[in-house]
Amino acid sequence: MTDTGAGHGTAGHHPDHEVHVDRVDLEFDDALAIANDGSGTGNGTGTGNGTGTSTGNGTGTSTGNGIGTGNGTDTSTGASSSRSAGRGRGVGSSRSADGDGCPPGGEVDTGSRANSPSGDPAPSDHRRHHRPAPTPWPEARDVAARAVGGPLPSVVRALGAAVGEVLAEPVLALTDLPSFDTSAMDGWAVAGPGPWRIAADTGGGILAGHNEPAPLPDGRAVRIATGARVPPGTTGVLRSEHGEVSERGHGRDGAEAAGAAWLRVGPDRGPVAPGQDIRPRGQECRSGDRLLPAGALVTPAVLGLAAAAGFDELSTVPRPRVEILVLGDELLRAGLPRDGRIRDALGPMLGPWLYALGAEVLATRHLCDDPDALHAAVTASAAELVVTTGGTAHGPVDHVHPVLRRIGAPLLVDGVAVRPGHPMLLARLGPGRHLVGLPGNPLAAVSGLLTLAEPLLRVLSGRAPAATARRQRHRTPTALPSTALPSTAFPLTEAVQGHPYDTRLVPVSLAEDPGRAAPLRFTGPAMLRGVATADGLAVVLPGGAGRGDRVEVLRLPWSRTTLPVGAHGFPGPLGTPGLPGSTGSTGSRLPGSPEMPGGAL
């Protein structure tokens, strides 16, 4: 279940944490009673179907119809869950089961699960580990890009199998292009100035694919087709529509030649210039010329060029293999949401998205909230990157951290100072193998995908790294300088309120107002309506950005702008097309002042 309530609280201090209480934080963390494992006392009142009071230290959860605990005021509305600091109990009425028949027992909240369904405190395993300060967003991107040493080892692909990968080495021409002088038009090859005598024994003329023809004497003309080899001695090619043929005529000396047809330039046409409508040998390239650099994306046009230059195979960097593990007893894979369960939005979305980012998706698997099942799936995977959804927090059914500890996988990133999506993580499973843990809320998962998975995949797949600004860390100026990121920074059409400490990723449209980024509505962590019509996610630094301020935009693979968007636009799994240049509704554009997101996960 996604948090939808609102909480207010007063926190004390803990030796390891500095707690800042801020109204803006409360709006972002709609159910968070600002106390990061702090200490304090407070009277909690639940304005739903239950009331309660508590004092204590730690982290607890109030869910649905139950008892809420916290340092301050804890508000729980309806069947939503609100999280607050303080050791206590939350009694809920949630139920869960997997669409494939997972046993009940998992919480409904797909992003952060903090209490057991029975209402008992979370096991100590989820509490005793110190939670490090979140990594600043720019630094998290850098860590993900540096997590791997470089591209995967190159492979040799037949031309048809190389599309969508990048070149592992430059493509050097194996021959001149064209490899001989060819006619650029249908017409006549002529020698010298006209008129020209057309020999009677030329038959159908010179066609493409024929061997080198005999030399053409001065004063003669011969029919020639587009792409055919030009005979030695040719001055130029006279296009069919520019010439006139007569059965009787006189040569340049005025003598009449019987039994021959004559070709003249038509009226209002000038004389044939040397080289006219001839593609000379080597016009496009000479043998040994560099046609394409290493790192270039293999597009259909690249395949055509390589074939024309004589290649049957190309050396490319293979797509990194990715396996997706969708976690959660509460997820349905078909039909309408029912009985407190929700549809899985991430399973259908992540595979094509990762393919557009350059990955080969081996499988998308749905797992119950079972640590042994997760451990078996992660350790058995042959993928370079395992992507999990949900279970990245510290609740009793959030099994990603415990499984990583069990494996002995070091955490490179454990939480990012970004909204939405801060519970994301990056771990090293072994040599050349990593795991990206995404939050369970859909837009938060997109944030994690672009923050951690995209930079890592770019390096593994050999794609050029995305341009990034070298910003000051964390508490920085609210907008990028006007000279920064000229190819990826756009002025905002409307002001966007920022988080006091964290970066915000805000869906924007680049198509409605060309050259400017229009913030969109419906940008809560559990919402996809905004990003479904977006061209990119604007990077709003702590403190926010004003109208006209330039902000970096992480463009999506199907961005409707004509700016380069990297390695995108190729058919995805099951024929799912990329959508560069497509158009669509931008009806969720934000009117007036920007809307704050409904949560923080």
Coordinates of C-alpha atoms in Angstrom, one line a residue:
M1 CA 0.0 0.0 0.0
T2 CA 1.3 3.5 -0.8
D3 CA 1.5 6.1 2.0
T4 CA -1.1 8.8 1.5
G5 CA -1.5 10.3 5.0
A6 CA 0.2 13.3 6.6
G7 CA 2.1 13.5 9.8
H8 CA 3.5 16.2 12.1
G9 CA 6.0 15.7 14.9
T10 CA 8.7 17.0 17.1
A11 CA 12.0 15.2 17.3
G12 CA 14.8 15.2 19.7
H13 CA 18.4 14.3 18.9
H14 CA 20.4 11.1 18.5
P15 CA 24.2 11.0 18.6
D16 CA 24.3 9.9 15.0
H17 CA 21.7 12.1 13.5
E18 CA 20.9 15.7 13.2
V19 CA 17.1 16.1 12.8
H20 CA 15.7 19.0 10.9
V21 CA 12.0 19.8 11.2
D22 CA 10.7 21.7 8.3
R23 CA 7.2 22.3 6.9
V24 CA 8.4 21.5 3.4
D25 CA 9.8 18.2 4.6
L26 CA 6.4 17.4 6.0
E27 CA 4.8 18.1 2.6
F28 CA 7.3 15.8 0.9
D29 CA 7.2 13.1 3.4
D30 CA 3.5 12.8 3.6
A31 CA 3.5 10.2 6.3
L32 CA 6.9 10.8 7.9
A33 CA 7.1 12.3 11.4
I34 CA 10.5 13.8 11.0
A35 CA 12.6 11.7 13.4
N36 CA 15.4 9.6 11.9
D37 CA 15.9 7.2 14.8
G38 CA 15.8 10.1 17.1
S39 CA 14.5 10.3 20.7
G40 CA 11.6 12.3 22.1
T41 CA 8.2 12.1 23.5
G42 CA 4.8 12.9 22.1
N43 CA 1.1 12.2 22.2
G44 CA -0.1 10.6 19.0
T45 CA -3.7 11.0 17.8
G46 CA -5.0 8.9 14.9
T47 CA -7.7 10.6 12.9
G48 CA -8.9 7.5 11.2
N49 CA -10.4 4.5 13.0
G50 CA -8.1 4.5 16.0
T51 CA -6.2 6.5 18.6
G52 CA -3.3 6.0 20.7
T53 CA -0.3 7.5 22.5
S54 CA 3.2 6.4 23.0
T55 CA 6.7 7.3 24.0
G56 CA 9.9 5.7 23.1
N57 CA 12.9 5.4 20.8
G58 CA 13.2 3.7 17.5
T59 CA 11.1 3.4 14.4
G60 CA 7.5 2.1 14.2
T61 CA 4.6 2.2 11.8
S62 CA 1.0 2.9 12.1
T63 CA -1.0 1.2 9.4
G64 CA -4.7 1.4 8.7
N65 CA -7.1 0.8 11.6
G66 CA -4.7 0.8 14.5
I67 CA -2.5 2.3 17.0
G68 CA 0.0 4.9 15.8
T69 CA 3.1 5.8 17.7
G70 CA 5.5 8.7 17.3
N71 CA 7.3 11.7 18.5
G72 CA 4.6 14.2 18.0
T73 CA 1.3 13.9 16.2
D74 CA 0.7 10.9 14.0
T75 CA -2.2 11.0 11.6
S76 CA -3.5 7.9 9.8
T77 CA -6.4 8.3 7.4
G78 CA -8.5 5.5 6.1
A79 CA -6.5 2.4 5.3
S80 CA -3.3 4.3 4.5
S81 CA -0.1 3.8 6.4
S82 CA 1.8 6.6 8.1
R83 CA 5.3 6.1 9.4
S84 CA 6.7 7.8 12.5
A85 CA 9.6 7.5 14.9
G86 CA 9.1 5.8 18.2
R87 CA 8.9 2.2 19.3
G88 CA 5.4 1.0 19.3
R89 CA 2.8 -1.1 17.4
G90 CA 0.7 -0.7 14.4
V91 CA -2.3 -2.9 13.9
G92 CA -3.5 -3.1 10.3
S93 CA -6.1 -4.9 8.3
S94 CA -4.0 -5.3 5.2
R95 CA -3.8 -8.6 3.4
S96 CA -1.4 -9.7 0.6
A97 CA -0.8 -12.5 -1.8
D98 CA 1.1 -12.8 -5.0
G99 CA -0.7 -12.9 -8.3
D100 CA 0.9 -16.3 -8.8
G101 CA -0.4 -17.7 -5.5
C102 CA 2.1 -16.3 -3.0
P103 CA 1.1 -17.0 0.6
P104 CA -0.3 -14.1 2.6
G105 CA 1.9 -12.3 5.0
G106 CA 3.5 -9.4 3.1
E107 CA 2.6 -5.8 3.7
V108 CA 0.8 -3.9 1.0
D109 CA 3.2 -0.9 0.9
T110 CA 5.5 -1.7 -2.1
G111 CA 8.1 0.9 -1.3
S112 CA 8.8 0.8 2.5
R113 CA 7.5 -1.9 4.8
A114 CA 8.1 -1.1 8.4
N115 CA 5.7 -3.3 10.5
S116 CA 4.8 -6.9 10.6
P117 CA 1.2 -7.6 9.6
S118 CA 0.5 -9.0 13.0
G119 CA 1.3 -5.7 14.6
D120 CA 4.4 -6.9 16.4
P121 CA 7.6 -4.8 16.3
A122 CA 9.8 -5.4 13.3
P123 CA 12.5 -8.0 14.0
S124 CA 15.7 -6.7 15.4
D125 CA 17.6 -7.6 12.3
H126 CA 15.9 -4.8 10.5
R127 CA 16.7 -2.2 13.3
R128 CA 20.1 -2.9 14.6
H129 CA 22.1 -1.9 11.5
H130 CA 23.2 1.7 11.3
R131 CA 21.7 3.6 8.4
P132 CA 24.3 5.7 6.7
A133 CA 23.5 9.2 5.5
P134 CA 22.0 9.1 2.0
T135 CA 24.4 9.7 -0.9
P136 CA 24.0 13.0 -2.7
W137 CA 22.3 12.5 -6.1
P138 CA 25.2 13.6 -8.3
E139 CA 27.6 11.5 -6.3
A140 CA 25.4 8.4 -6.6
R141 CA 25.4 8.8 -10.4
D142 CA 29.1 9.0 -10.4
V143 CA 29.5 6.0 -8.1
A144 CA 27.3 3.9 -10.4
A145 CA 29.3 4.9 -13.5
R146 CA 32.5 4.1 -11.7
A147 CA 31.3 0.8 -10.3
V148 CA 32.4 -1.1 -13.5
G149 CA 35.8 -0.7 -15.0
G150 CA 34.7 -0.3 -18.6
P151 CA 32.7 -1.9 -21.4
L152 CA 32.1 -5.6 -21.6
P153 CA 34.5 -7.6 -23.8
S154 CA 33.8 -7.1 -27.5
V155 CA 32.1 -9.7 -29.6
V156 CA 31.9 -10.2 -33.4
R157 CA 28.4 -10.0 -34.8
A158 CA 26.9 -10.7 -38.2
L159 CA 25.6 -7.4 -39.5
G160 CA 21.9 -8.3 -38.8
A161 CA 22.7 -9.2 -35.1
A162 CA 24.7 -6.0 -34.4
V163 CA 21.9 -3.4 -34.5
G164 CA 21.3 -1.6 -31.2
E165 CA 24.8 -2.4 -29.9
V166 CA 27.8 0.0 -30.1
L167 CA 31.0 -0.4 -32.1
A168 CA 33.9 -1.8 -30.1
E169 CA 36.4 -0.5 -32.7
P170 CA 36.4 2.0 -35.5
V171 CA 35.0 1.0 -38.9
L172 CA 37.7 1.6 -41.6
A173 CA 36.6 1.4 -45.2
L174 CA 37.7 -1.8 -46.9
T175 CA 37.3 -0.3 -50.4
D176 CA 36.7 3.0 -52.2
L177 CA 33.1 4.1 -52.3
P178 CA 32.1 4.0 -55.0
S179 CA 34.7 1.5 -56.1
F180 CA 34.5 2.7 -59.7
D181 CA 33.1 5.7 -61.7
T182 CA 29.3 5.2 -61.9
S183 CA 26.4 7.0 -63.6
A184 CA 24.3 9.0 -61.2
M185 CA 21.3 9.1 -63.6
D186 CA 19.6 7.2 -66.4
G187 CA 20.6 8.7 -69.8
W188 CA 23.5 8.6 -72.2
A189 CA 27.2 8.5 -71.6
V190 CA 28.7 10.9 -74.1
A191 CA 32.3 11.6 -75.2
G192 CA 33.2 15.1 -76.3
P193 CA 30.9 17.9 -77.4
G194 CA 27.7 17.1 -79.2
P195 CA 26.0 16.1 -81.3
W196 CA 26.8 12.4 -80.7
R197 CA 26.3 9.5 -82.9
I198 CA 24.6 6.6 -81.2
A199 CA 26.1 3.3 -82.3
A200 CA 23.6 0.8 -83.6
D201 CA 25.2 -2.2 -82.0
T202 CA 24.9 -1.1 -78.3
G203 CA 21.8 -3.1 -77.6
G204 CA 20.2 -2.2 -74.3
G205 CA 23.2 0.0 -73.4
I206 CA 25.3 -0.3 -70.2
L207 CA 23.5 -1.7 -67.2
A208 CA 24.4 -1.8 -63.5
G209 CA 26.3 -4.9 -62.6
H210 CA 28.1 -5.3 -66.0
N211 CA 31.8 -5.6 -66.3
E212 CA 33.9 -2.6 -67.4
P213 CA 32.6 -1.5 -70.8
A214 CA 34.7 -0.7 -73.9
P215 CA 36.1 2.8 -74.2
L216 CA 33.8 5.4 -75.7
P217 CA 35.2 7.1 -78.8
D218 CA 35.0 10.9 -79.2
G219 CA 31.6 12.0 -80.7
R220 CA 29.8 8.8 -79.6
A221 CA 27.0 8.2 -77.1
V222 CA 25.7 5.1 -75.4
R223 CA 22.7 4.4 -73.2
I224 CA 23.6 4.0 -69.5
A225 CA 21.6 3.1 -66.4
T226 CA 21.9 4.6 -62.9
G227 CA 24.7 2.8 -61.0
A228 CA 26.4 1.4 -64.2
R229 CA 30.1 1.7 -64.7
V230 CA 31.0 4.7 -66.9
P231 CA 33.1 3.7 -69.9
P232 CA 36.6 5.1 -70.3
G233 CA 36.6 8.3 -72.3
T234 CA 33.2 9.5 -71.1
T235 CA 32.9 13.3 -70.7
G236 CA 29.6 13.2 -68.8
V237 CA 26.1 11.7 -68.6
L238 CA 23.3 13.5 -70.4
R239 CA 20.0 12.7 -68.6
S240 CA 17.3 11.0 -70.7
E241 CA 14.9 13.9 -70.3
H242 CA 17.5 16.4 -71.4
G243 CA 18.4 14.8 -74.8
E244 CA 16.8 14.5 -78.2
V245 CA 17.3 11.6 -80.6
S246 CA 16.8 11.9 -84.3
E247 CA 17.2 9.4 -87.1
R248 CA 19.0 11.8 -89.4
G249 CA 21.7 14.2 -88.5
H250 CA 25.0 15.7 -89.3
G251 CA 28.3 15.2 -87.5
R252 CA 30.4 18.0 -86.2
D253 CA 32.0 18.3 -89.7
G254 CA 28.6 18.8 -91.2
A255 CA 28.6 15.5 -93.1
E256 CA 25.5 13.4 -93.0
A257 CA 25.9 9.9 -91.5
A258 CA 23.5 7.4 -92.9
G259 CA 22.1 4.5 -90.8
A260 CA 22.8 6.0 -87.4
A261 CA 20.7 7.8 -84.8
W262 CA 22.0 11.1 -83.4
L263 CA 21.8 12.6 -79.9
R264 CA 21.6 16.3 -79.2
V265 CA 21.1 18.4 -76.1
G266 CA 17.5 19.6 -75.8
P267 CA 16.5 23.2 -76.2
D268 CA 17.3 25.5 -73.3
R269 CA 19.9 23.1 -72.1
G270 CA 23.6 23.9 -71.8
P271 CA 26.4 21.7 -73.0
V272 CA 27.4 18.6 -71.1
A273 CA 30.1 19.6 -68.5
P274 CA 33.0 17.3 -67.7
G275 CA 32.0 14.9 -64.9
Q276 CA 28.3 15.8 -65.2
D277 CA 26.1 13.3 -63.3
I278 CA 29.0 10.9 -62.7
R279 CA 29.8 9.7 -59.2
P280 CA 33.6 9.4 -59.3
R281 CA 35.5 6.6 -57.6
G282 CA 36.2 7.3 -54.0
Q283 CA 33.7 10.2 -53.8
E284 CA 32.3 9.0 -50.5
C285 CA 35.5 7.5 -49.0
R286 CA 38.8 6.0 -49.9
S287 CA 40.0 2.6 -48.7
G288 CA 41.2 2.9 -45.1
D289 CA 39.2 6.0 -44.3
R290 CA 37.5 5.9 -40.8
L291 CA 33.8 5.7 -41.5
L292 CA 32.7 5.4 -37.9
P293 CA 34.4 5.8 -34.5
A294 CA 34.4 3.2 -31.7
G295 CA 31.4 3.8 -29.5
A296 CA 29.0 4.7 -32.3
L297 CA 25.6 3.1 -32.0
V298 CA 24.9 0.5 -34.7
T299 CA 21.7 1.8 -36.4
P300 CA 20.1 0.4 -39.5
A301 CA 21.9 3.1 -41.5
V302 CA 25.2 2.0 -40.0
L303 CA 24.5 -1.6 -41.2
G304 CA 23.9 -0.2 -44.7
L305 CA 27.1 1.7 -44.7
A306 CA 29.1 -1.2 -43.3
A307 CA 27.7 -3.5 -46.0
A308 CA 28.5 -1.0 -48.8
A309 CA 32.0 -0.7 -47.5
G310 CA 32.5 -4.5 -47.7
F311 CA 31.8 -5.7 -44.1
D312 CA 30.0 -8.9 -43.3
E313 CA 30.6 -8.6 -39.5
L314 CA 31.2 -5.9 -37.0
S315 CA 33.0 -5.9 -33.7
T316 CA 30.6 -4.6 -31.0
V317 CA 30.1 -4.3 -27.3
P318 CA 27.3 -6.7 -26.3
R319 CA 24.3 -5.5 -24.4
P320 CA 24.7 -6.1 -20.7
R321 CA 22.5 -8.9 -19.4
V322 CA 19.9 -7.8 -16.9
E323 CA 17.4 -9.9 -14.8
I324 CA 14.5 -8.2 -13.2
L325 CA 13.1 -9.5 -9.9
V326 CA 9.7 -8.0 -9.0
L327 CA 9.1 -8.5 -5.3
G328 CA 5.8 -8.4 -3.4
D329 CA 3.0 -10.6 -2.2
E330 CA 0.5 -7.8 -2.8
L331 CA 1.0 -7.5 -6.6
L332 CA -1.5 -8.7 -9.2
R333 CA -0.3 -9.5 -12.7
A334 CA -3.8 -9.2 -14.4
G335 CA -7.2 -7.7 -13.8
L336 CA -8.3 -4.8 -11.6
P337 CA -6.9 -4.1 -8.2
R338 CA -8.9 -5.9 -5.6
D339 CA -9.0 -7.0 -1.9
G340 CA -6.3 -4.6 -1.0
R341 CA -3.9 -5.8 -3.7
I342 CA -2.6 -3.7 -6.5
R343 CA -1.5 -4.2 -10.1
D344 CA 2.2 -4.7 -10.9
A345 CA 3.1 -1.6 -12.9
L346 CA 6.9 -2.2 -12.8
G347 CA 7.1 -5.7 -14.4
P348 CA 5.6 -4.5 -17.7
M349 CA 7.5 -1.2 -17.7
L350 CA 11.1 -2.1 -16.7
G351 CA 12.0 -4.6 -19.4
P352 CA 11.4 -2.3 -22.4
W353 CA 12.8 0.6 -20.5
L354 CA 16.1 -1.3 -19.8
Y355 CA 16.2 -2.5 -23.3
A356 CA 16.0 1.2 -24.5
L357 CA 18.9 1.9 -22.2
G358 CA 21.0 -0.7 -23.9
A359 CA 20.4 -3.9 -21.9
E360 CA 19.5 -7.4 -22.9
V361 CA 16.7 -8.4 -20.5
L362 CA 17.0 -12.1 -19.7
A363 CA 13.8 -12.4 -17.7
T364 CA 11.3 -10.6 -15.5
R365 CA 10.5 -12.8 -12.5
H366 CA 7.9 -12.3 -9.8
L367 CA 8.9 -13.4 -6.4
C368 CA 7.0 -13.7 -3.1
D369 CA 8.1 -11.9 0.0
D370 CA 10.5 -14.7 0.9
P371 CA 14.1 -14.1 1.7
D372 CA 15.2 -17.6 0.7
A373 CA 13.5 -17.2 -2.7
L374 CA 15.2 -13.8 -3.2
H375 CA 18.6 -15.3 -2.1
A376 CA 18.2 -18.2 -4.6
A377 CA 17.2 -15.9 -7.5
V378 CA 20.1 -13.4 -6.9
T379 CA 22.8 -16.0 -6.4
A380 CA 21.7 -18.1 -9.4
S381 CA 21.4 -15.2 -11.8
A382 CA 23.9 -15.1 -14.7
A383 CA 23.2 -11.4 -15.5
E384 CA 25.7 -8.6 -15.2
L385 CA 23.0 -6.6 -13.4
V386 CA 20.1 -7.8 -11.2
V387 CA 17.3 -5.2 -10.7
T388 CA 15.0 -5.7 -7.8
T389 CA 11.8 -3.7 -7.1
G390 CA 10.6 -3.0 -3.6
G391 CA 12.0 -4.3 -0.3
T392 CA 14.8 -1.8 -0.1
A393 CA 13.8 -0.3 3.3
H394 CA 14.1 -2.0 6.7
G395 CA 10.7 -3.5 7.4
P396 CA 10.0 -7.2 8.2
V397 CA 9.3 -8.1 4.6
D398 CA 12.0 -5.9 3.1
H399 CA 14.5 -8.6 2.4
V400 CA 17.0 -7.0 0.0
H401 CA 19.4 -5.7 2.7
P402 CA 19.4 -9.0 4.7
V403 CA 19.9 -11.0 1.5
L404 CA 22.8 -8.8 0.5
R405 CA 24.4 -9.2 3.9
R406 CA 23.9 -12.9 3.7
I407 CA 25.7 -13.0 0.4
G408 CA 28.4 -10.7 1.6
A409 CA 27.7 -8.1 -1.1
P410 CA 29.1 -4.7 -0.2
L411 CA 26.8 -1.7 -0.6
L412 CA 28.2 1.0 -2.9
V413 CA 25.2 3.2 -2.5
D414 CA 22.6 2.8 0.3
G415 CA 20.0 5.5 0.0
V416 CA 20.2 8.6 -2.2
A417 CA 19.3 12.2 -1.3
V418 CA 16.7 12.4 -4.1
R419 CA 12.9 12.6 -4.2
P420 CA 11.2 10.5 -5.2
G421 CA 13.3 7.3 -4.8
H422 CA 15.6 7.8 -1.8
P423 CA 15.5 4.1 -0.6
M424 CA 17.4 2.9 -3.8
L425 CA 20.6 1.0 -3.5
L426 CA 23.6 -0.3 -5.5
A427 CA 25.5 -3.4 -4.4
R428 CA 28.4 -5.4 -5.9
L429 CA 27.5 -9.1 -6.1
G430 CA 30.8 -10.3 -7.4
P431 CA 33.3 -9.6 -10.1
G432 CA 31.4 -7.9 -13.0
R433 CA 28.0 -8.4 -11.3
H434 CA 25.9 -5.8 -9.5
L435 CA 22.5 -5.3 -8.1
V436 CA 20.3 -2.2 -8.2
G437 CA 17.5 -2.2 -5.7
L438 CA 14.6 0.1 -6.8
P439 CA 11.9 1.3 -4.5
G440 CA 8.5 -0.2 -5.1
N441 CA 6.6 3.0 -5.9
P442 CA 6.5 3.3 -9.7
L443 CA 7.9 6.9 -10.1
A444 CA 10.4 6.3 -7.3
A445 CA 11.5 3.2 -9.3
V446 CA 12.0 5.3 -12.4
S447 CA 14.1 7.7 -10.4
G448 CA 16.3 4.8 -9.2
L449 CA 16.5 3.4 -12.7
L450 CA 17.9 6.7 -14.1
T451 CA 20.1 7.4 -11.0
L452 CA 21.8 4.1 -10.6
A453 CA 21.0 1.6 -13.5
E454 CA 21.4 4.0 -16.4
P455 CA 25.0 5.2 -15.7
L456 CA 26.1 1.7 -15.0
L457 CA 24.6 0.3 -18.2
R458 CA 26.0 3.1 -20.2
V459 CA 29.5 2.1 -19.2
L460 CA 29.0 -1.6 -19.6
S461 CA 27.4 -1.2 -23.0
G462 CA 30.1 1.1 -24.3
R463 CA 27.8 4.1 -24.8
A464 CA 29.3 7.5 -24.3
P465 CA 28.5 8.8 -20.8
A466 CA 25.7 11.2 -20.5
A467 CA 26.7 14.8 -20.0
T468 CA 26.6 15.8 -16.3
A469 CA 27.3 19.0 -14.6
R470 CA 30.1 19.2 -12.0
R471 CA 27.9 20.6 -9.3
Q472 CA 28.7 21.4 -5.7
R473 CA 27.5 18.6 -3.5
H474 CA 24.1 18.6 -1.7
R475 CA 23.3 22.1 -0.3
T476 CA 24.0 24.0 -3.5
P477 CA 22.6 26.9 -5.5
T478 CA 19.1 26.3 -6.6
A479 CA 19.7 26.5 -10.4
L480 CA 22.5 25.6 -12.8
P481 CA 24.5 28.5 -14.3
S482 CA 23.2 29.6 -17.7
T483 CA 26.4 28.3 -19.3
A484 CA 26.2 24.8 -17.9
L485 CA 25.0 21.8 -19.9
P486 CA 24.1 23.7 -23.2
S487 CA 22.8 20.5 -24.8
T488 CA 20.8 19.1 -21.8
A489 CA 19.8 22.2 -19.8
F490 CA 16.5 23.9 -20.4
P491 CA 14.8 26.9 -18.8
L492 CA 11.7 26.2 -16.8
T493 CA 8.3 27.5 -17.9
E494 CA 7.2 27.5 -14.3
A495 CA 8.8 27.7 -10.9
V496 CA 9.4 24.3 -9.1
Q497 CA 9.5 24.1 -5.4
G498 CA 12.5 22.2 -4.1
H499 CA 13.3 20.0 -1.2
P500 CA 15.4 21.7 1.5
Y501 CA 18.1 19.1 1.4
D502 CA 17.5 16.6 -1.5
T503 CA 17.5 16.8 -5.2
R504 CA 14.1 16.4 -6.9
L505 CA 13.5 14.7 -10.2
V506 CA 10.4 16.2 -11.8
P507 CA 8.7 15.0 -15.0
V508 CA 8.7 17.7 -17.7
S509 CA 7.5 18.1 -21.2
L510 CA 9.9 19.5 -23.8
A511 CA 7.5 19.4 -26.7
E512 CA 4.7 21.9 -25.7
D513 CA 7.1 24.9 -25.5
P514 CA 10.1 24.0 -27.7
G515 CA 13.4 24.9 -26.0
R516 CA 11.8 25.1 -22.5
A517 CA 10.9 22.5 -19.9
A518 CA 7.3 22.5 -18.7
P519 CA 6.7 20.8 -15.3
L520 CA 3.9 18.2 -15.3
R521 CA 1.3 17.3 -12.7
F522 CA 0.8 13.9 -11.1
T523 CA 4.3 13.4 -9.9
G524 CA 3.8 11.7 -6.6
P525 CA 6.1 8.7 -6.0
A526 CA 3.3 6.2 -6.7
M527 CA 2.1 8.0 -9.9
L528 CA 3.0 7.3 -13.5
R529 CA 0.5 9.7 -15.2
G530 CA 3.0 12.5 -15.3
V531 CA 6.0 10.6 -16.5
A532 CA 3.9 8.8 -19.1
T533 CA 3.6 12.1 -21.0
A534 CA 7.0 13.4 -20.1
D535 CA 10.1 13.9 -22.3
G536 CA 12.5 13.9 -19.4
L537 CA 13.0 14.4 -15.7
A538 CA 14.2 17.8 -14.6
V539 CA 16.9 17.8 -12.0
V540 CA 15.8 20.4 -9.4
L541 CA 18.6 21.1 -6.8
P542 CA 17.8 21.6 -3.1
G543 CA 15.9 24.8 -2.6
G544 CA 14.0 24.7 -5.9
A545 CA 14.2 26.6 -9.2
G546 CA 12.4 29.7 -10.5
R547 CA 10.7 30.3 -13.8
G548 CA 13.3 30.7 -16.5
D549 CA 16.1 29.0 -14.5
R550 CA 18.0 26.5 -16.5
V551 CA 17.9 22.9 -15.1
E552 CA 19.5 19.7 -16.3
V553 CA 17.0 17.4 -17.9
L554 CA 17.5 13.6 -18.1
R555 CA 15.8 12.9 -21.4
L556 CA 13.8 9.7 -21.7
P557 CA 14.5 7.2 -24.5
W558 CA 11.3 8.3 -26.3
S559 CA 11.8 12.0 -25.9
R560 CA 9.8 14.0 -28.5
T561 CA 12.5 16.5 -29.0
T562 CA 14.8 16.4 -32.0
L563 CA 17.9 16.6 -29.7
P564 CA 20.1 13.5 -29.6
V565 CA 18.9 11.1 -27.0
G566 CA 21.6 8.5 -27.1
A567 CA 21.1 4.8 -28.0
H568 CA 17.3 4.8 -28.3
G569 CA 14.5 4.2 -30.7
F570 CA 15.0 0.5 -31.6
P571 CA 12.4 -2.2 -31.4
G572 CA 12.3 -3.6 -27.9
P573 CA 11.2 -7.0 -26.5
L574 CA 8.1 -8.4 -28.2
G575 CA 8.4 -5.8 -30.9
T576 CA 7.8 -2.9 -28.5
P577 CA 8.9 0.2 -30.5
G578 CA 11.0 3.1 -29.3
L579 CA 9.2 6.3 -29.9
P580 CA 11.6 9.1 -30.9
G581 CA 9.7 11.9 -32.6
S582 CA 6.4 10.6 -31.5
T583 CA 3.6 12.9 -30.3
G584 CA 1.1 12.5 -27.5
S585 CA -1.0 14.2 -25.0
T586 CA 0.6 16.6 -22.6
G587 CA -2.7 17.2 -20.8
S588 CA -1.0 16.7 -17.4
R589 CA 1.0 19.9 -17.9
L590 CA 1.1 21.9 -14.7
P591 CA -1.1 25.0 -14.7
G592 CA 0.1 27.8 -12.5
S593 CA 2.4 27.0 -9.6
P594 CA 3.9 23.5 -9.5
E595 CA 2.3 20.7 -7.6
M596 CA 4.2 19.2 -4.8
P597 CA 4.6 15.4 -4.9
G598 CA 2.3 13.4 -2.6
G599 CA 5.2 11.5 -0.9
A600 CA 8.8 10.9 -0.6
L601 CA 9.5 7.2 -1.3

